[in-house]
Amino acid sequence: MAGVAGSEATTISAAELTERLAPILAEYAGKDGAVISLLQDVQEEFGFLEPSAMTDVADALDLPVSHLYGVASFYSQFYFEPRGKNVVKVCTGTACHIRGAPAIQARLEEQLGIGPGETTADLKFTLETVNCVGCCALAPVVSINDRVLNRREQRKLKGWIQTERAEEPTSQEGAS
Ligand code: FES
């Protein structure tokens, strides 16, 4: 199942939640039909649709929270689990598959210690698979935060992962 490896739950205090949510709720106060935009802003603020934030948004809109989840689950752009600071994507489309994507995926799973759809407990990495990102000439394709890496750049992935892992957490990590 997708999620945060190690089940390390993120926590956020009620006070912090209120403080971070207030400007968003204020911006959308009285604006009907702006649920998608509001949820996008919530996700941008917390990195995903944080459950307590969803409850507060539902209260503010006087809607059942199930309605918000129903809307959000319709769109692939919304995430219900924390995501890593770095989103590593392995293309598993046909061209990439033929040119070695399964081995690359296996190597990344081993190096990151997570499977596709999962996020490391330190919230530094999320691993995903995608179907053809439209750069088949570069196959096999890996991207980091939507920057496509060519084969030469992919050779530096292991070192990059080690460097990122060793870095001190930023304020973003673990905050959401
Ligand atoms: S199949 Fe991977 S980029 Fe097209």
XYZ file of C-alpha atoms and ligand atoms in Angstrom, residues 91 93-96 132-136 139 141, ligand 1:
16
model
C 9.165 5.743 -16.526
C 6.429 2.919 -20.591
C 7.266 0.518 -23.386
C 10.402 2.244 -24.686
C 11.822 2.631 -21.204
C 5.723 7.463 -20.872
C 6.676 11.024 -20.096
C 7.129 11.798 -23.776
C 10.930 11.607 -23.865
C 11.228 8.139 -25.394
C 14.828 6.055 -22.652
C 13.933 7.866 -18.304
S 8.305 5.202 -22.625
Fe 9.514 6.287 -21.191
S 9.528 8.283 -22.008
Fe 8.280 7.204 -23.404
